[in-house]
Coordinates of C-alpha atoms and ligand atoms in Angstrom, one line a residue:
X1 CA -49.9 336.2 53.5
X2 CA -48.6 335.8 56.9
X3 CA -49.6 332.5 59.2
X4 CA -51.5 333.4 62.2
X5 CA -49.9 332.3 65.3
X6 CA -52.4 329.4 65.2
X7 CA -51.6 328.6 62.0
X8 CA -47.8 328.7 63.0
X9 CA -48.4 326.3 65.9
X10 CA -50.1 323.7 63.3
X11 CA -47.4 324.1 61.0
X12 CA -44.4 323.2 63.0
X13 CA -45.8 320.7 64.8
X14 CA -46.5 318.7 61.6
X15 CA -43.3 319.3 60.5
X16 CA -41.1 318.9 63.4
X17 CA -40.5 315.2 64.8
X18 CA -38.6 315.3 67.9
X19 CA -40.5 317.9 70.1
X20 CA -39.8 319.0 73.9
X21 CA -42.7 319.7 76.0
X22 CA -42.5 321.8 79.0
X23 CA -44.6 323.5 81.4
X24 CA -44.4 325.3 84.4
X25 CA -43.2 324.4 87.6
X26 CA -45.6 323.9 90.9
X27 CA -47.7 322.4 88.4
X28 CA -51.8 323.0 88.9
X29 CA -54.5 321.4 86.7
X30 CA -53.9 323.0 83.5
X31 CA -50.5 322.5 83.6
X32 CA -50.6 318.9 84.1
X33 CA -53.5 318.4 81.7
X34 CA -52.3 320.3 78.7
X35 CA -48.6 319.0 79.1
X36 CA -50.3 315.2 78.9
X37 CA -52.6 315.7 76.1
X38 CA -50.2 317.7 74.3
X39 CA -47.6 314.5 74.8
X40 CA -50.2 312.0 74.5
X41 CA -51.5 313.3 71.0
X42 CA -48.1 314.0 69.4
X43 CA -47.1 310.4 70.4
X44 CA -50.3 309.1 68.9
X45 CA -49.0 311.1 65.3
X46 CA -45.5 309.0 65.9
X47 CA -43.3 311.5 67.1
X48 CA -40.7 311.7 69.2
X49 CA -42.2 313.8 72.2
X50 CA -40.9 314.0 76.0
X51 CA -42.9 315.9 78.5
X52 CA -40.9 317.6 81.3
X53 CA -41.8 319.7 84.4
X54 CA -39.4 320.8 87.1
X55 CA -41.7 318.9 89.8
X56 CA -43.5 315.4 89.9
X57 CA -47.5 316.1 89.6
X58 CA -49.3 316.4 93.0
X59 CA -50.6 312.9 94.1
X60 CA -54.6 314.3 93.1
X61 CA -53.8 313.9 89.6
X62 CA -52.9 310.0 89.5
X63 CA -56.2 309.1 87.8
X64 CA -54.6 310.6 84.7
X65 CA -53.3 308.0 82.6
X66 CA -49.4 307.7 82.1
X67 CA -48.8 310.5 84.3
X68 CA -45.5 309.1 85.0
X69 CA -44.5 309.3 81.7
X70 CA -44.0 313.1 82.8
X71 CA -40.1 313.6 83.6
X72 CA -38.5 316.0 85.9
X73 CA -35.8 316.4 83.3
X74 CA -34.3 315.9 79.8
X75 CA -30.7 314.7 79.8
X76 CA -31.7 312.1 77.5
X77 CA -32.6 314.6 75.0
X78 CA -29.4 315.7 73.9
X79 CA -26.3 313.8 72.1
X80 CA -23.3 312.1 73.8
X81 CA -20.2 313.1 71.4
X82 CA -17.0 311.6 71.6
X83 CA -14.2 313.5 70.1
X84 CA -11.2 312.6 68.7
X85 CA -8.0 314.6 68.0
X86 CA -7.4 314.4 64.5
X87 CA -4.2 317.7 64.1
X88 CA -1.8 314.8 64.3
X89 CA -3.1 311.5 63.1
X90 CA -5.6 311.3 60.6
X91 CA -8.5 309.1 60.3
X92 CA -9.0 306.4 57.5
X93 CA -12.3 304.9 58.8
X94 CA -14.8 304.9 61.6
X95 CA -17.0 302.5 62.3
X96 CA -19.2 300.5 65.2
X97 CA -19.8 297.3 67.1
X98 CA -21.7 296.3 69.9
X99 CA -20.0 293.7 71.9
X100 CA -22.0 292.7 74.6
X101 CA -22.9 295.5 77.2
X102 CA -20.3 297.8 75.1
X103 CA -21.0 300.3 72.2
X104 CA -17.2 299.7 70.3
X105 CA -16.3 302.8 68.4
X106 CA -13.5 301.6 65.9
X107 CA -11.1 304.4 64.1
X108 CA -8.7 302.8 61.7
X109 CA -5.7 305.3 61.2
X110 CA -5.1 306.5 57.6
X111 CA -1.0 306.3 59.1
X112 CA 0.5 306.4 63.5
X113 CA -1.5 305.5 65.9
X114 CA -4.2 306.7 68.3
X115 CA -3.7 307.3 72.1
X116 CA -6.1 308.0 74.4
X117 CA -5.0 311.5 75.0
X118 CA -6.8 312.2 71.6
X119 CA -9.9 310.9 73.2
X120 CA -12.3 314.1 75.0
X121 CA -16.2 313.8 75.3
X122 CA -18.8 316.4 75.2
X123 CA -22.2 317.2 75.4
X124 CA -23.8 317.8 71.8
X125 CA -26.4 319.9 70.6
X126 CA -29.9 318.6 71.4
X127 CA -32.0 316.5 69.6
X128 CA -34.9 318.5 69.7
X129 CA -36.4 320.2 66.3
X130 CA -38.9 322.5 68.6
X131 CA -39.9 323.3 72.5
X132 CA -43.5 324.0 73.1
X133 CA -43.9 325.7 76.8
X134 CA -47.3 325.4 77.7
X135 CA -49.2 327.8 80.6
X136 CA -46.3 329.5 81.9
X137 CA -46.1 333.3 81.6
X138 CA -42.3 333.5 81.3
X139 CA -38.9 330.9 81.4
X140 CA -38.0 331.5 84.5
X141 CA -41.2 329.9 85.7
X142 CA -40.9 326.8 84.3
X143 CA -37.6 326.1 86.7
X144 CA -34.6 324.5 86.3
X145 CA -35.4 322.8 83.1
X146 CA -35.1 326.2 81.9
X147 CA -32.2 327.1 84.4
X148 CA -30.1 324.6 83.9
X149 CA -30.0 324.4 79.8
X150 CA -30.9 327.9 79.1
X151 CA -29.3 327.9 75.3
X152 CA -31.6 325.1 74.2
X153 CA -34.1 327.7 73.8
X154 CA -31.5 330.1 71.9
X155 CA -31.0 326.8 69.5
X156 CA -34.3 325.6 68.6
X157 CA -37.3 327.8 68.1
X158 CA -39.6 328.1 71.4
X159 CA -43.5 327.3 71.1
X160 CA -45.2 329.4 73.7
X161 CA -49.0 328.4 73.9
X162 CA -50.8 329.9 77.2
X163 CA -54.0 332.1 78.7
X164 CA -52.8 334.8 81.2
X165 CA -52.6 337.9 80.3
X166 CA -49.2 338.6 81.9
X167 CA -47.4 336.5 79.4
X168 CA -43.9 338.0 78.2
X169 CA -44.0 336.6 74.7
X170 CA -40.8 334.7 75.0
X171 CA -41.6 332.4 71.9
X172 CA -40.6 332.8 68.3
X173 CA -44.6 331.6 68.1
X174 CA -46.6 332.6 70.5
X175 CA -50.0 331.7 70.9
X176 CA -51.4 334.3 73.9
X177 CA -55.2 334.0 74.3
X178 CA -56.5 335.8 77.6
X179 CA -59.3 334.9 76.3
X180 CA -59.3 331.4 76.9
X181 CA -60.2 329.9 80.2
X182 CA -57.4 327.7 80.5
X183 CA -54.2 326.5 78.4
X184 CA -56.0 323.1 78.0
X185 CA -59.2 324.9 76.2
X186 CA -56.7 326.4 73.6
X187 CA -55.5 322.9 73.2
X188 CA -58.9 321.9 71.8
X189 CA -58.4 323.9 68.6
X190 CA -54.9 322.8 68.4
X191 CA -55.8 319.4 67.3
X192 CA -58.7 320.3 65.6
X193 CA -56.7 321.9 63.4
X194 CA -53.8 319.6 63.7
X195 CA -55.2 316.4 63.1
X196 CA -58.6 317.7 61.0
X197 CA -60.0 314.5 62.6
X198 CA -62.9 315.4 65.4
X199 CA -62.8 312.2 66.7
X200 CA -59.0 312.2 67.1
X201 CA -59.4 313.2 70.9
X202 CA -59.6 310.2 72.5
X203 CA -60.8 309.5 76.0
X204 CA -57.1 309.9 77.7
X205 CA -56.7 312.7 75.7
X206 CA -60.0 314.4 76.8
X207 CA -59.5 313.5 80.5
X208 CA -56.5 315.7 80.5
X209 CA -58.1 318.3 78.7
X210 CA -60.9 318.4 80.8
X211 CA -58.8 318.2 83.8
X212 CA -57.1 321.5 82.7
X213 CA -60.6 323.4 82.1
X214 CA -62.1 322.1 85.3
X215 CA -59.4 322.9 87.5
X216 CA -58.8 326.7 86.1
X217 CA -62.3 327.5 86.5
X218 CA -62.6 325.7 89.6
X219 CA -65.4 323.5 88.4
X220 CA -66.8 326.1 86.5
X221 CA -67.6 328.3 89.3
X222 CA -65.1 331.2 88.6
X223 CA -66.3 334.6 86.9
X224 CA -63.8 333.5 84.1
X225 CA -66.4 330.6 83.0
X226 CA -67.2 331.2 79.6
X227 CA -69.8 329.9 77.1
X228 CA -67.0 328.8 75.1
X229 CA -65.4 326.6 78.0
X230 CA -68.7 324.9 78.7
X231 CA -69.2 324.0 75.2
X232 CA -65.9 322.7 74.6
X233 CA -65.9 321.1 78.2
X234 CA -69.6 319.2 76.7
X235 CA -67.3 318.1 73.4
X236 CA -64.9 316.6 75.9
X237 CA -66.9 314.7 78.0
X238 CA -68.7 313.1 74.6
X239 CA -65.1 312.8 73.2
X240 CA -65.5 310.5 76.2
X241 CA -63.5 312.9 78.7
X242 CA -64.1 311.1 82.6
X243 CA -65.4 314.0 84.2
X244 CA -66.6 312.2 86.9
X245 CA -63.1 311.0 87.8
X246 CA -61.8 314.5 87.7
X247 CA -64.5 315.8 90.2
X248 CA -64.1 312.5 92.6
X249 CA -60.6 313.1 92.5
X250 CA -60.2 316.7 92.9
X251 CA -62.9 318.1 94.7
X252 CA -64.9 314.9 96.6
X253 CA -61.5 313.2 98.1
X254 CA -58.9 314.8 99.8
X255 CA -55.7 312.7 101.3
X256 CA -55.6 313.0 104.9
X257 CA -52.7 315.3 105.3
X258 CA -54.7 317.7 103.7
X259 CA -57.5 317.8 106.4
X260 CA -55.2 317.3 108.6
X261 CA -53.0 320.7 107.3
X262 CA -56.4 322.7 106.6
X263 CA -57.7 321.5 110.1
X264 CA -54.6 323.5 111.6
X265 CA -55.6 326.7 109.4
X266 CA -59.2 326.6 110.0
X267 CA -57.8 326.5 113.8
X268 CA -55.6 329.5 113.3
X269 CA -58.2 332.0 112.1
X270 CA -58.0 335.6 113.3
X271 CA -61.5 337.6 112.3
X272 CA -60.3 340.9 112.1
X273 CA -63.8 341.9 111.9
X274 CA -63.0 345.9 112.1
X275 CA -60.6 345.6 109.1
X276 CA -63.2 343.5 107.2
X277 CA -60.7 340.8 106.7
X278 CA -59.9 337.2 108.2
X279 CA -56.8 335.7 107.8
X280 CA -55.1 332.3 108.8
X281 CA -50.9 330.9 109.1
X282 CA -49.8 327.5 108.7
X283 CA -45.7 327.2 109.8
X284 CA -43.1 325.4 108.3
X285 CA -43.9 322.9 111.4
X286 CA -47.6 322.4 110.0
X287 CA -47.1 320.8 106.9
X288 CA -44.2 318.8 108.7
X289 CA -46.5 317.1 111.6
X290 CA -49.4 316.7 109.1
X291 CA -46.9 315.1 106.2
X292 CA -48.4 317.2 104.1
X293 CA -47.1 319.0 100.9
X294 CA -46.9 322.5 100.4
X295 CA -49.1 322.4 97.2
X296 CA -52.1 321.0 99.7
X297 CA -52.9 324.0 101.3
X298 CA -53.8 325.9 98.1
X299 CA -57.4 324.5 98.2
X300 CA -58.4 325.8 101.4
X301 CA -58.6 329.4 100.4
X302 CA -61.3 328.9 98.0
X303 CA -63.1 326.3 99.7
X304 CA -63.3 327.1 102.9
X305 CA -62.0 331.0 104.0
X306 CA -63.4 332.6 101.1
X307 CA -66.6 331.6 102.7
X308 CA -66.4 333.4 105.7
X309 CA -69.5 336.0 105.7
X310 CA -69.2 339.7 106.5
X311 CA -66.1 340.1 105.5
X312 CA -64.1 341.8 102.2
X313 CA -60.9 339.4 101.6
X314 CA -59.2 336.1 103.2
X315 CA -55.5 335.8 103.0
X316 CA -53.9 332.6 104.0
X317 CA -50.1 333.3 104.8
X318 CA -47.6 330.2 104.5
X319 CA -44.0 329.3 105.2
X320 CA -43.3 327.9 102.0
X321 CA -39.5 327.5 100.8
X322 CA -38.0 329.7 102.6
X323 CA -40.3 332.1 101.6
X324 CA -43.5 333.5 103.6
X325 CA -46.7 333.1 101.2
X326 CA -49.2 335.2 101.0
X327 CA -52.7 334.5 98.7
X328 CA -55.7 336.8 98.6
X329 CA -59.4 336.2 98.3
X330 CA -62.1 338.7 97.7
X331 CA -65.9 337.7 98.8
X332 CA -67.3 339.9 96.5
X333 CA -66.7 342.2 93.8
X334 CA -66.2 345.4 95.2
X335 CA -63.2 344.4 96.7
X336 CA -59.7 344.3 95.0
X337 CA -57.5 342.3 96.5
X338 CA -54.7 342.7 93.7
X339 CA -54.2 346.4 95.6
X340 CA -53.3 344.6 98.8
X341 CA -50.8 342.3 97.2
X342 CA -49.7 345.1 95.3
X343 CA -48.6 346.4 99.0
X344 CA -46.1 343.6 98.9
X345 CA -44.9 344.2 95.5
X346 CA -47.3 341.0 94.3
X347 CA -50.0 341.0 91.7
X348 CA -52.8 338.8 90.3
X349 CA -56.2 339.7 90.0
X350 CA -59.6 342.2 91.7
X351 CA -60.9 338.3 93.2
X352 CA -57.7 336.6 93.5
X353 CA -54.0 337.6 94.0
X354 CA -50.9 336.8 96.1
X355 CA -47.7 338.0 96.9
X356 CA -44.3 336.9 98.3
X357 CA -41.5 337.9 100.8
X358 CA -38.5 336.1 100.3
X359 CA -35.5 334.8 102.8
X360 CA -38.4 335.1 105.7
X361 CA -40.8 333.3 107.9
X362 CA -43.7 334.2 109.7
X363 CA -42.0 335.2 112.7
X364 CA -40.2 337.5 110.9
X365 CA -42.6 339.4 108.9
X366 CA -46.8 337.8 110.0
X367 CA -47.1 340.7 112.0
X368 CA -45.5 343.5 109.5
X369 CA -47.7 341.7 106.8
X370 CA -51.0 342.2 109.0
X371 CA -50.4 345.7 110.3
X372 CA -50.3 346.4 106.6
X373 CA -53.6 345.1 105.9
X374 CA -54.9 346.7 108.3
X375 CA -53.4 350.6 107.6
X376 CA -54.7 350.0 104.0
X377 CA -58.2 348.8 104.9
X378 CA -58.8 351.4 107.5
X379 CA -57.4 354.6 104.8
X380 CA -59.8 352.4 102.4
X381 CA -62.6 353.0 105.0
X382 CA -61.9 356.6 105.4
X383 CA -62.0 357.2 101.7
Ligands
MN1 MN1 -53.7 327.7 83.3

């Protein structure tokens, strides 16, 4: 009988040892939380496990225990080899010596001699048995750990555990629920049926678990919440997950630069009242004289625009990378802002969605973006 793809996700992390965790990059929440308590729970079975994301974890997250251990790459992963020319001088013996700060390689001709000509090096294959990418739709989101060693996932058999519906089904395994509210809620059942041990989710464990489910359904307050979510979320928190830490964290404390940067868009709001829409800009320049990071203005869409009353959608446009950002908001239900990205060749969802234009900055292409808007809202009015 064939394994289920759980099944097939218990199997080869009990039998693999040296296992590569990755996740995608920009990390939010869920990425952050399932990449740690994936790491932290393989570690606690004794294996060899390195966690790896393209960029360090926003600042919010350093509540989360050994965060740091989270790398923003794996060079270490894969074998130094030193070759040696054999077509003319054959080997008798090889063996080692550590002398000091050196690691002495010692080849004992059979007859001649060696010369250091013979001598190239090379990168080896890499150590790892398995990679399990966790949250990220495809491989090209999870940035240059993917980019820049693209035939480790040729070599070794990919793991690909995540929730959104989009997902391309790079693995060999994939575990795909759309279902689930969050990668860190499929986690849950991961070690349930890995370790067979309920009480082998230990408080760190849970923290980052919880951290993922809290953070994808925004506290619970997303039409996603499910009953499932809030009853694994209750095992958590008597697993001893530290919810209250998550919620001071996150949602009561906010660095400085990030009043400062959302101060600058609650400033810049345009009600476009007749195209049932308001909107707000922050330049290049805004998160430079606030010092903030471009991850800190993702928050003020949900926590403060989507608020505004009378109105169908609030888009927050952003010079991000080189690129101008766009992200969506519907008030209610009976809008669908996934049509107006759509406009921009973006995507997402009917209550939230975004879209990008590349090589471009506000100058460039704000008012293009908003004359847009505002043709598809009024041929929405008309029909
Ligand atoms: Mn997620």
């Amino acid at each position: 009988m064939e394994l289920s793809p759980k099944q097939q996700v218990v199997e080869i992390l009990k039998t693999k040892q040296r296992i590569l965790l990755l996740t995608h990059k920009n990390p939010d929440g869920d990425a952050i939380g399932s990449i740690l308590a994936l790491y932290l729970s393989l570690k606690k079975l004794g294996k060899d496990v390195v966690a790896v994301c393209n960029d360090p974890a926003p600042a919010v997250f350093e509540y989360l225990p050994q965060i740091k251990e989270i790398s923003q790459n794996f060079a270490n992963g894969r074998d130094f080899v030193i070759a040696l020319d054999v077509s003319q001088v054959k080997a008798d013996k090889v063996m080692y010596k550590v002398v000091g700060d050196k690691l002495n390689i010692i080849i004992t001709p059979a007859t001649g001699n060696f010369t250091p000509e013979m001598v190239t090096t090379a990168a080896g294959s890499f150590n790892f048995e398995t990679v399990v990418v966790l949250d990220s739709t495809d491989l090209e989101r999870i940035g240059s750990p993917y980019d820049k060693n693209p035939e480790v996932f040729y070599e070794i058999p990919v793991v690909n555990i995540d929730h959104h519906a989009g997902n391309d089904q790079f693995g060999k395994i994939n575990w795909v629920d759309i279902t689930a509210t969050s990668t860190s809620e499929i986690l849950v059942s991961v070690l349930e049926a890995l370790t067979g041990d309920p009480k082998f989710i230990d408080e760190d464990i849970a923290t980052a678990l919880l951290t993922g489910i809290i953070t994808d359904t925004n506290s619970f307050q997303n039409n996603n919440t499910t009953p499932k979510s809030l009853t694994v979320a209750a095992q958590l928190v008597a697993f001893g997950g530290r919810q209250q830490d998550i919620i001071k964290y996150i949602y009561k404390t906010k660095p400085l630069s990030t009043l400062r940067l959302w101060g600058r868009a609650l400033s810049n709001l345009r009600d476009e009242r007749a195209d049932r829409f308001v909107w707000t800009q922050l330049y290049k320049k805004d998160y430079l004289e606030t010092s903030a990071a471009e991850t800190e203005s993702s928050g003020v869409i949900d926590e403060l625009l989507k608020t505004a009353a009378g109105v169908d959608f609030a888009l927050l446009l952003s010079e991000k990378n080189g690129e101008v950002h766009g992200s969506l908001r519907a008030t209610s239900k009976n809008t669908d802002v996934s049509a107006i990205a759509k406009l921009f060749n973006g995507g997402g969802h009917p209550m939230a969605a975004a879209f990008q234009i590349d090589n471009s900055t506000l100058e460039q292409s704000g008012a293009m973006i908003i004359q847009k808007i505002k043709d598809y809202q009024s041929s929405q009015a008309k029909a």
